[in-house]
Amino acid sequence: MPSPPAEPRPAALAALRFSVAPMMDWSDRHCRAFHRTLTRHALLYTEMVTANAVIFGDRERLLGFSPVEHPVALQLGGSDPEALAKAAAIGAEWGYDEINLNVGCPSDRVQGGNFGACLMRSPALVADCVAAIKAVVRVPVTVKCRIGVDEQDPEPALDEFADHVLAAGSDALIVHARKAWLQGLSPKENRDIPPLDYDRVYRLKRRLGGVPVAINGGIGSLEAGLAHLDHVDGIMLGRAAYQNPDLLLGVDPSLFGTPAPHADAFAVVEAFEPYVAAHLVAGARLHDITRHMLGLFGGQPGARAWRRHLAVEGVKPGAGLDVLRAAAGHVRDALRQAQERRPLVA
């Protein structure tokens, strides 16, 4: 097996510095457009889409995205090199900035289809998939994986896996720092129960030298993520970014040296209104967009009223921007009341 490349890949390295994870049922086009309102530079990922769905399915529904989402990566699932190559070529034609191969999802569905985390046991096959994708696209190709599955020893297993896929041309690795247990744990349990082993990912990075490596798994805040950058090239946040999207306002100043796109969450809501309005005119339901915004204003007075108003009023037929504005108004009112109750300091 050839040694992995020793020289850095600058384009992949820059894009990988901070990313929001692919999340089934969460990171759809509306979610990504909302997250882009909070950060100009973070790399955003689609939900995983199977290669055959891309080839034979409704491409506008599966692949459509707004130009505001760039940089945005398409995550593919599959294990047939030919099908993955076709799907990747289609994704590149649609304008995605990166193609990512999922080798981390532990659900029963992906096991039945021989893709996702079970492919950790088949590094040569994954290498064939990567090589096939690299042969047909000019954008970066990356792999998202676990440190191992089931009874694998993560020390040799992850090294062997990395050597194969990097020799095949993968531009970077994103490693979820947990094993996946394919028998006995549900996908939800696999996100929490297997212990985190960040040190294993650090050792992989030291071994690979200039190859970009990003870390994922259990990172609960931007501050916690920044600490990992002493050891790896990039951090990927999933649930923390989704459930507490305010933290994304800190990404650009903390990691890219540029100001946040907006001063606060109120400004974010206002800036996002044109996107919401355009999709409402196109036939979208308000709730399909605002469900991704429920975590905004987390921890602030009025956050519960914000969530409740969007959840109750946003699902009603004909719900529009007035619902979004009224929800933000509840937070403003609560903040004003909290300030009025605050004792004066002599």
PDB file of N, CA, C and O in Angstrom, residues 22 32 43-51 54 59 62-65 71-77 84 86-102 133 137 139-142:
ATOM      1  N   PRO A  22     -23.151  16.674   8.355  1.00  0.00           N
ATOM      2  CA  PRO A  22     -24.350  16.150   7.698  1.00  0.00           C
ATOM      3  C   PRO A  22     -25.226  15.458   8.740  1.00  0.00           C
ATOM      4  O   PRO A  22     -24.741  14.618   9.500  1.00  0.00           O
ATOM      5  N   ARG A  32     -29.431  24.669   5.903  1.00  0.00           N
ATOM      6  CA  ARG A  32     -28.128  25.174   5.449  1.00  0.00           C
ATOM      7  C   ARG A  32     -28.195  26.667   5.126  1.00  0.00           C
ATOM      8  O   ARG A  32     -27.265  27.415   5.442  1.00  0.00           O
ATOM      9  N   LEU A  43     -18.031  25.365   6.273  1.00  0.00           N
ATOM     10  CA  LEU A  43     -18.420  24.420   5.233  1.00  0.00           C
ATOM     11  C   LEU A  43     -19.684  23.692   5.688  1.00  0.00           C
ATOM     12  O   LEU A  43     -19.730  23.147   6.789  1.00  0.00           O
ATOM     13  N   LEU A  44     -20.709  23.702   4.853  1.00  0.00           N
ATOM     14  CA  LEU A  44     -21.982  23.077   5.179  1.00  0.00           C
ATOM     15  C   LEU A  44     -22.141  21.781   4.394  1.00  0.00           C
ATOM     16  O   LEU A  44     -21.695  21.695   3.245  1.00  0.00           O
ATOM     17  N   TYR A  45     -22.783  20.799   5.009  1.00  0.00           N
ATOM     18  CA  TYR A  45     -22.960  19.486   4.384  1.00  0.00           C
ATOM     19  C   TYR A  45     -24.440  19.175   4.204  1.00  0.00           C
ATOM     20  O   TYR A  45     -25.274  19.505   5.045  1.00  0.00           O
ATOM     21  N   THR A  46     -24.740  18.497   3.118  1.00  0.00           N
ATOM     22  CA  THR A  46     -26.088  17.979   2.915  1.00  0.00           C
ATOM     23  C   THR A  46     -26.334  16.802   3.845  1.00  0.00           C
ATOM     24  O   THR A  46     -25.403  16.238   4.436  1.00  0.00           O
ATOM     25  N   GLU A  47     -27.589  16.406   3.950  1.00  0.00           N
ATOM     26  CA  GLU A  47     -27.890  15.091   4.499  1.00  0.00           C
ATOM     27  C   GLU A  47     -27.263  14.040   3.578  1.00  0.00           C
ATOM     28  O   GLU A  47     -27.019  14.303   2.400  1.00  0.00           O
ATOM     29  N   MET A  48     -27.024  12.842   4.096  1.00  0.00           N
ATOM     30  CA  MET A  48     -26.527  11.787   3.237  1.00  0.00           C
ATOM     31  C   MET A  48     -27.577  11.423   2.193  1.00  0.00           C
ATOM     32  O   MET A  48     -28.751  11.234   2.507  1.00  0.00           O
ATOM     33  N   VAL A  49     -27.146  11.321   0.943  1.00  0.00           N
ATOM     34  CA  VAL A  49     -28.010  10.909  -0.162  1.00  0.00           C
ATOM     35  C   VAL A  49     -27.368   9.691  -0.796  1.00  0.00           C
ATOM     36  O   VAL A  49     -26.165   9.695  -1.078  1.00  0.00           O
ATOM     37  N   THR A  50     -28.128   8.637  -1.012  1.00  0.00           N
ATOM     38  CA  THR A  50     -27.545   7.448  -1.624  1.00  0.00           C
ATOM     39  C   THR A  50     -27.260   7.694  -3.102  1.00  0.00           C
ATOM     40  O   THR A  50     -27.937   8.487  -3.766  1.00  0.00           O
ATOM     41  N   ALA A  51     -26.257   6.994  -3.597  1.00  0.00           N
ATOM     42  CA  ALA A  51     -25.868   7.168  -4.994  1.00  0.00           C
ATOM     43  C   ALA A  51     -27.026   6.863  -5.933  1.00  0.00           C
ATOM     44  O   ALA A  51     -27.277   7.602  -6.902  1.00  0.00           O
ATOM     45  N   VAL A  54     -29.567   9.651  -6.192  1.00  0.00           N
ATOM     46  CA  VAL A  54     -29.111  10.736  -7.053  1.00  0.00           C
ATOM     47  C   VAL A  54     -29.290  10.373  -8.518  1.00  0.00           C
ATOM     48  O   VAL A  54     -29.743  11.185  -9.336  1.00  0.00           O
ATOM     49  N   ARG A  59     -33.943  14.876  -8.663  1.00  0.00           N
ATOM     50  CA  ARG A  59     -32.697  15.578  -8.359  1.00  0.00           C
ATOM     51  C   ARG A  59     -32.932  16.962  -7.785  1.00  0.00           C
ATOM     52  O   ARG A  59     -32.180  17.412  -6.913  1.00  0.00           O
ATOM     53  N   LEU A  62     -33.639  16.353  -4.159  1.00  0.00           N
ATOM     54  CA  LEU A  62     -32.517  15.780  -3.425  1.00  0.00           C
ATOM     55  C   LEU A  62     -31.273  16.672  -3.424  1.00  0.00           C
ATOM     56  O   LEU A  62     -30.530  16.704  -2.447  1.00  0.00           O
ATOM     57  N   LEU A  63     -31.044  17.368  -4.531  1.00  0.00           N
ATOM     58  CA  LEU A  63     -29.783  18.083  -4.705  1.00  0.00           C
ATOM     59  C   LEU A  63     -29.936  19.593  -4.768  1.00  0.00           C
ATOM     60  O   LEU A  63     -28.931  20.314  -4.666  1.00  0.00           O
ATOM     61  N   GLY A  64     -31.154  20.084  -4.949  1.00  0.00           N
ATOM     62  CA  GLY A  64     -31.333  21.517  -5.114  1.00  0.00           C
ATOM     63  C   GLY A  64     -30.851  22.300  -3.904  1.00  0.00           C
ATOM     64  O   GLY A  64     -31.066  21.896  -2.761  1.00  0.00           O
ATOM     65  N   PHE A  65     -30.181  23.413  -4.153  1.00  0.00           N
ATOM     66  CA  PHE A  65     -29.730  24.266  -3.058  1.00  0.00           C
ATOM     67  C   PHE A  65     -29.619  25.692  -3.564  1.00  0.00           C
ATOM     68  O   PHE A  65     -29.577  25.955  -4.769  1.00  0.00           O
ATOM     69  N   PRO A  71     -19.673  27.768   0.794  1.00  0.00           N
ATOM     70  CA  PRO A  71     -19.290  26.438   0.328  1.00  0.00           C
ATOM     71  C   PRO A  71     -20.172  25.345   0.937  1.00  0.00           C
ATOM     72  O   PRO A  71     -20.433  25.345   2.138  1.00  0.00           O
ATOM     73  N   VAL A  72     -20.593  24.405   0.078  1.00  0.00           N
ATOM     74  CA  VAL A  72     -21.492  23.344   0.509  1.00  0.00           C
ATOM     75  C   VAL A  72     -21.041  22.029  -0.121  1.00  0.00           C
ATOM     76  O   VAL A  72     -20.654  21.991  -1.291  1.00  0.00           O
ATOM     77  N   ALA A  73     -21.063  20.974   0.687  1.00  0.00           N
ATOM     78  CA  ALA A  73     -20.581  19.661   0.257  1.00  0.00           C
ATOM     79  C   ALA A  73     -21.742  18.685   0.164  1.00  0.00           C
ATOM     80  O   ALA A  73     -22.670  18.727   0.971  1.00  0.00           O
ATOM     81  N   LEU A  74     -21.668  17.811  -0.800  1.00  0.00           N
ATOM     82  CA  LEU A  74     -22.647  16.742  -0.980  1.00  0.00           C
ATOM     83  C   LEU A  74     -22.103  15.466  -0.347  1.00  0.00           C
ATOM     84  O   LEU A  74     -21.022  15.000  -0.716  1.00  0.00           O
ATOM     85  N   GLN A  75     -22.856  14.907   0.614  1.00  0.00           N
ATOM     86  CA  GLN A  75     -22.448  13.627   1.189  1.00  0.00           C
ATOM     87  C   GLN A  75     -23.209  12.494   0.520  1.00  0.00           C
ATOM     88  O   GLN A  75     -24.443  12.484   0.475  1.00  0.00           O
ATOM     89  N   LEU A  76     -22.459  11.531   0.002  1.00  0.00           N
ATOM     90  CA  LEU A  76     -23.031  10.378  -0.685  1.00  0.00           C
ATOM     91  C   LEU A  76     -22.896   9.134   0.172  1.00  0.00           C
ATOM     92  O   LEU A  76     -21.932   8.971   0.927  1.00  0.00           O
ATOM     93  N   GLY A  77     -23.855   8.226   0.024  1.00  0.00           N
ATOM     94  CA  GLY A  77     -23.785   6.904   0.627  1.00  0.00           C
ATOM     95  C   GLY A  77     -23.835   5.850  -0.464  1.00  0.00           C
ATOM     96  O   GLY A  77     -24.572   5.987  -1.443  1.00  0.00           O
ATOM     97  N   LEU A  84     -21.343   5.366  -7.457  1.00  0.00           N
ATOM     98  CA  LEU A  84     -20.865   6.544  -6.732  1.00  0.00           C
ATOM     99  C   LEU A  84     -20.212   7.541  -7.677  1.00  0.00           C
ATOM    100  O   LEU A  84     -20.375   8.761  -7.523  1.00  0.00           O
ATOM    101  N   LYS A  86     -20.990   8.003 -10.835  1.00  0.00           N
ATOM    102  CA  LYS A  86     -22.075   8.677 -11.562  1.00  0.00           C
ATOM    103  C   LYS A  86     -22.737   9.732 -10.686  1.00  0.00           C
ATOM    104  O   LYS A  86     -22.991  10.855 -11.126  1.00  0.00           O
ATOM    105  N   ALA A  87     -23.024   9.366  -9.446  1.00  0.00           N
ATOM    106  CA  ALA A  87     -23.678  10.310  -8.538  1.00  0.00           C
ATOM    107  C   ALA A  87     -22.776  11.502  -8.247  1.00  0.00           C
ATOM    108  O   ALA A  87     -23.250  12.649  -8.182  1.00  0.00           O
ATOM    109  N   ALA A  88     -21.491  11.253  -8.045  1.00  0.00           N
ATOM    110  CA  ALA A  88     -20.563  12.346  -7.767  1.00  0.00           C
ATOM    111  C   ALA A  88     -20.467  13.298  -8.949  1.00  0.00           C
ATOM    112  O   ALA A  88     -20.419  14.528  -8.766  1.00  0.00           O
ATOM    113  N   ALA A  89     -20.426  12.764 -10.161  1.00  0.00           N
ATOM    114  CA  ALA A  89     -20.370  13.612 -11.351  1.00  0.00           C
ATOM    115  C   ALA A  89     -21.614  14.488 -11.446  1.00  0.00           C
ATOM    116  O   ALA A  89     -21.536  15.675 -11.789  1.00  0.00           O
ATOM    117  N   ILE A  90     -22.768  13.914 -11.118  1.00  0.00           N
ATOM    118  CA  ILE A  90     -24.010  14.696 -11.116  1.00  0.00           C
ATOM    119  C   ILE A  90     -23.932  15.792 -10.058  1.00  0.00           C
ATOM    120  O   ILE A  90     -24.288  16.950 -10.311  1.00  0.00           O
ATOM    121  N   GLY A  91     -23.453  15.432  -8.857  1.00  0.00           N
ATOM    122  CA  GLY A  91     -23.333  16.421  -7.794  1.00  0.00           C
ATOM    123  C   GLY A  91     -22.402  17.561  -8.177  1.00  0.00           C
ATOM    124  O   GLY A  91     -22.691  18.732  -7.896  1.00  0.00           O
ATOM    125  N   ALA A  92     -21.284  17.237  -8.819  1.00  0.00           N
ATOM    126  CA  ALA A  92     -20.356  18.284  -9.251  1.00  0.00           C
ATOM    127  C   ALA A  92     -21.003  19.179 -10.300  1.00  0.00           C
ATOM    128  O   ALA A  92     -20.814  20.402 -10.288  1.00  0.00           O
ATOM    129  N   GLU A  93     -21.793  18.589 -11.191  1.00  0.00           N
ATOM    130  CA  GLU A  93     -22.495  19.379 -12.203  1.00  0.00           C
ATOM    131  C   GLU A  93     -23.508  20.331 -11.565  1.00  0.00           C
ATOM    132  O   GLU A  93     -23.743  21.428 -12.065  1.00  0.00           O
ATOM    133  N   TRP A  94     -24.097  19.901 -10.452  1.00  0.00           N
ATOM    134  CA  TRP A  94     -25.051  20.754  -9.756  1.00  0.00           C
ATOM    135  C   TRP A  94     -24.363  21.884  -8.997  1.00  0.00           C
ATOM    136  O   TRP A  94     -25.023  22.780  -8.483  1.00  0.00           O
ATOM    137  N   GLY A  95     -23.048  21.813  -8.865  1.00  0.00           N
ATOM    138  CA  GLY A  95     -22.312  22.923  -8.285  1.00  0.00           C
ATOM    139  C   GLY A  95     -21.810  22.723  -6.876  1.00  0.00           C
ATOM    140  O   GLY A  95     -21.359  23.687  -6.235  1.00  0.00           O
ATOM    141  N   TYR A  96     -21.839  21.497  -6.360  1.00  0.00           N
ATOM    142  CA  TYR A  96     -21.325  21.275  -5.006  1.00  0.00           C
ATOM    143  C   TYR A  96     -19.815  21.477  -4.971  1.00  0.00           C
ATOM    144  O   TYR A  96     -19.102  21.173  -5.927  1.00  0.00           O
ATOM    145  N   ASP A  97     -19.342  21.967  -3.835  1.00  0.00           N
ATOM    146  CA  ASP A  97     -17.935  22.326  -3.683  1.00  0.00           C
ATOM    147  C   ASP A  97     -17.067  21.168  -3.208  1.00  0.00           C
ATOM    148  O   ASP A  97     -15.835  21.282  -3.218  1.00  0.00           O
ATOM    149  N   GLU A  98     -17.679  20.089  -2.786  1.00  0.00           N
ATOM    150  CA  GLU A  98     -16.952  18.922  -2.290  1.00  0.00           C
ATOM    151  C   GLU A  98     -17.872  17.716  -2.384  1.00  0.00           C
ATOM    152  O   GLU A  98     -19.092  17.850  -2.264  1.00  0.00           O
ATOM    153  N   ILE A  99     -17.298  16.567  -2.603  1.00  0.00           N
ATOM    154  CA  ILE A  99     -18.030  15.300  -2.527  1.00  0.00           C
ATOM    155  C   ILE A  99     -17.469  14.522  -1.338  1.00  0.00           C
ATOM    156  O   ILE A  99     -16.259  14.305  -1.242  1.00  0.00           O
ATOM    157  N   ASN A 100     -18.363  14.117  -0.438  1.00  0.00           N
ATOM    158  CA  ASN A 100     -17.944  13.384   0.761  1.00  0.00           C
ATOM    159  C   ASN A 100     -18.595  12.011   0.758  1.00  0.00           C
ATOM    160  O   ASN A 100     -19.782  11.879   0.466  1.00  0.00           O
ATOM    161  N   LEU A 101     -17.821  11.004   1.104  1.00  0.00           N
ATOM    162  CA  LEU A 101     -18.328   9.630   1.170  1.00  0.00           C
ATOM    163  C   LEU A 101     -18.587   9.255   2.622  1.00  0.00           C
ATOM    164  O   LEU A 101     -17.690   9.363   3.467  1.00  0.00           O
ATOM    165  N   ASN A 102     -19.796   8.800   2.897  1.00  0.00           N
ATOM    166  CA  ASN A 102     -20.183   8.425   4.258  1.00  0.00           C
ATOM    167  C   ASN A 102     -19.694   7.020   4.573  1.00  0.00           C
ATOM    168  O   ASN A 102     -20.122   6.040   3.954  1.00  0.00           O
ATOM    169  N   ILE A 133     -14.599   8.061  -7.791  1.00  0.00           N
ATOM    170  CA  ILE A 133     -15.121   9.430  -7.681  1.00  0.00           C
ATOM    171  C   ILE A 133     -14.065  10.436  -8.144  1.00  0.00           C
ATOM    172  O   ILE A 133     -14.361  11.361  -8.911  1.00  0.00           O
ATOM    173  N   VAL A 137     -14.473  13.846 -10.985  1.00  0.00           N
ATOM    174  CA  VAL A 137     -14.753  15.194 -10.483  1.00  0.00           C
ATOM    175  C   VAL A 137     -13.445  15.937 -10.232  1.00  0.00           C
ATOM    176  O   VAL A 137     -12.401  15.329 -10.014  1.00  0.00           O
ATOM    177  N   VAL A 139     -13.552  18.627  -7.926  1.00  0.00           N
ATOM    178  CA  VAL A 139     -13.681  19.214  -6.590  1.00  0.00           C
ATOM    179  C   VAL A 139     -13.050  18.269  -5.574  1.00  0.00           C
ATOM    180  O   VAL A 139     -12.826  17.084  -5.873  1.00  0.00           O
ATOM    181  N   PRO A 140     -12.764  18.753  -4.366  1.00  0.00           N
ATOM    182  CA  PRO A 140     -12.198  17.863  -3.345  1.00  0.00           C
ATOM    183  C   PRO A 140     -13.116  16.682  -3.043  1.00  0.00           C
ATOM    184  O   PRO A 140     -14.343  16.805  -3.060  1.00  0.00           O
ATOM    185  N   VAL A 141     -12.508  15.543  -2.773  1.00  0.00           N
ATOM    186  CA  VAL A 141     -13.218  14.325  -2.375  1.00  0.00           C
ATOM    187  C   VAL A 141     -12.729  13.955  -0.985  1.00  0.00           C
ATOM    188  O   VAL A 141     -11.515  13.821  -0.759  1.00  0.00           O
ATOM    189  N   THR A 142     -13.655  13.809  -0.044  1.00  0.00           N
ATOM    190  CA  THR A 142     -13.291  13.516   1.333  1.00  0.00           C
ATOM    191  C   THR A 142     -14.067  12.307   1.822  1.00  0.00           C
ATOM    192  O   THR A 142     -15.041  11.883   1.208  1.00  0.00           O
TER     193      THR A 142
END
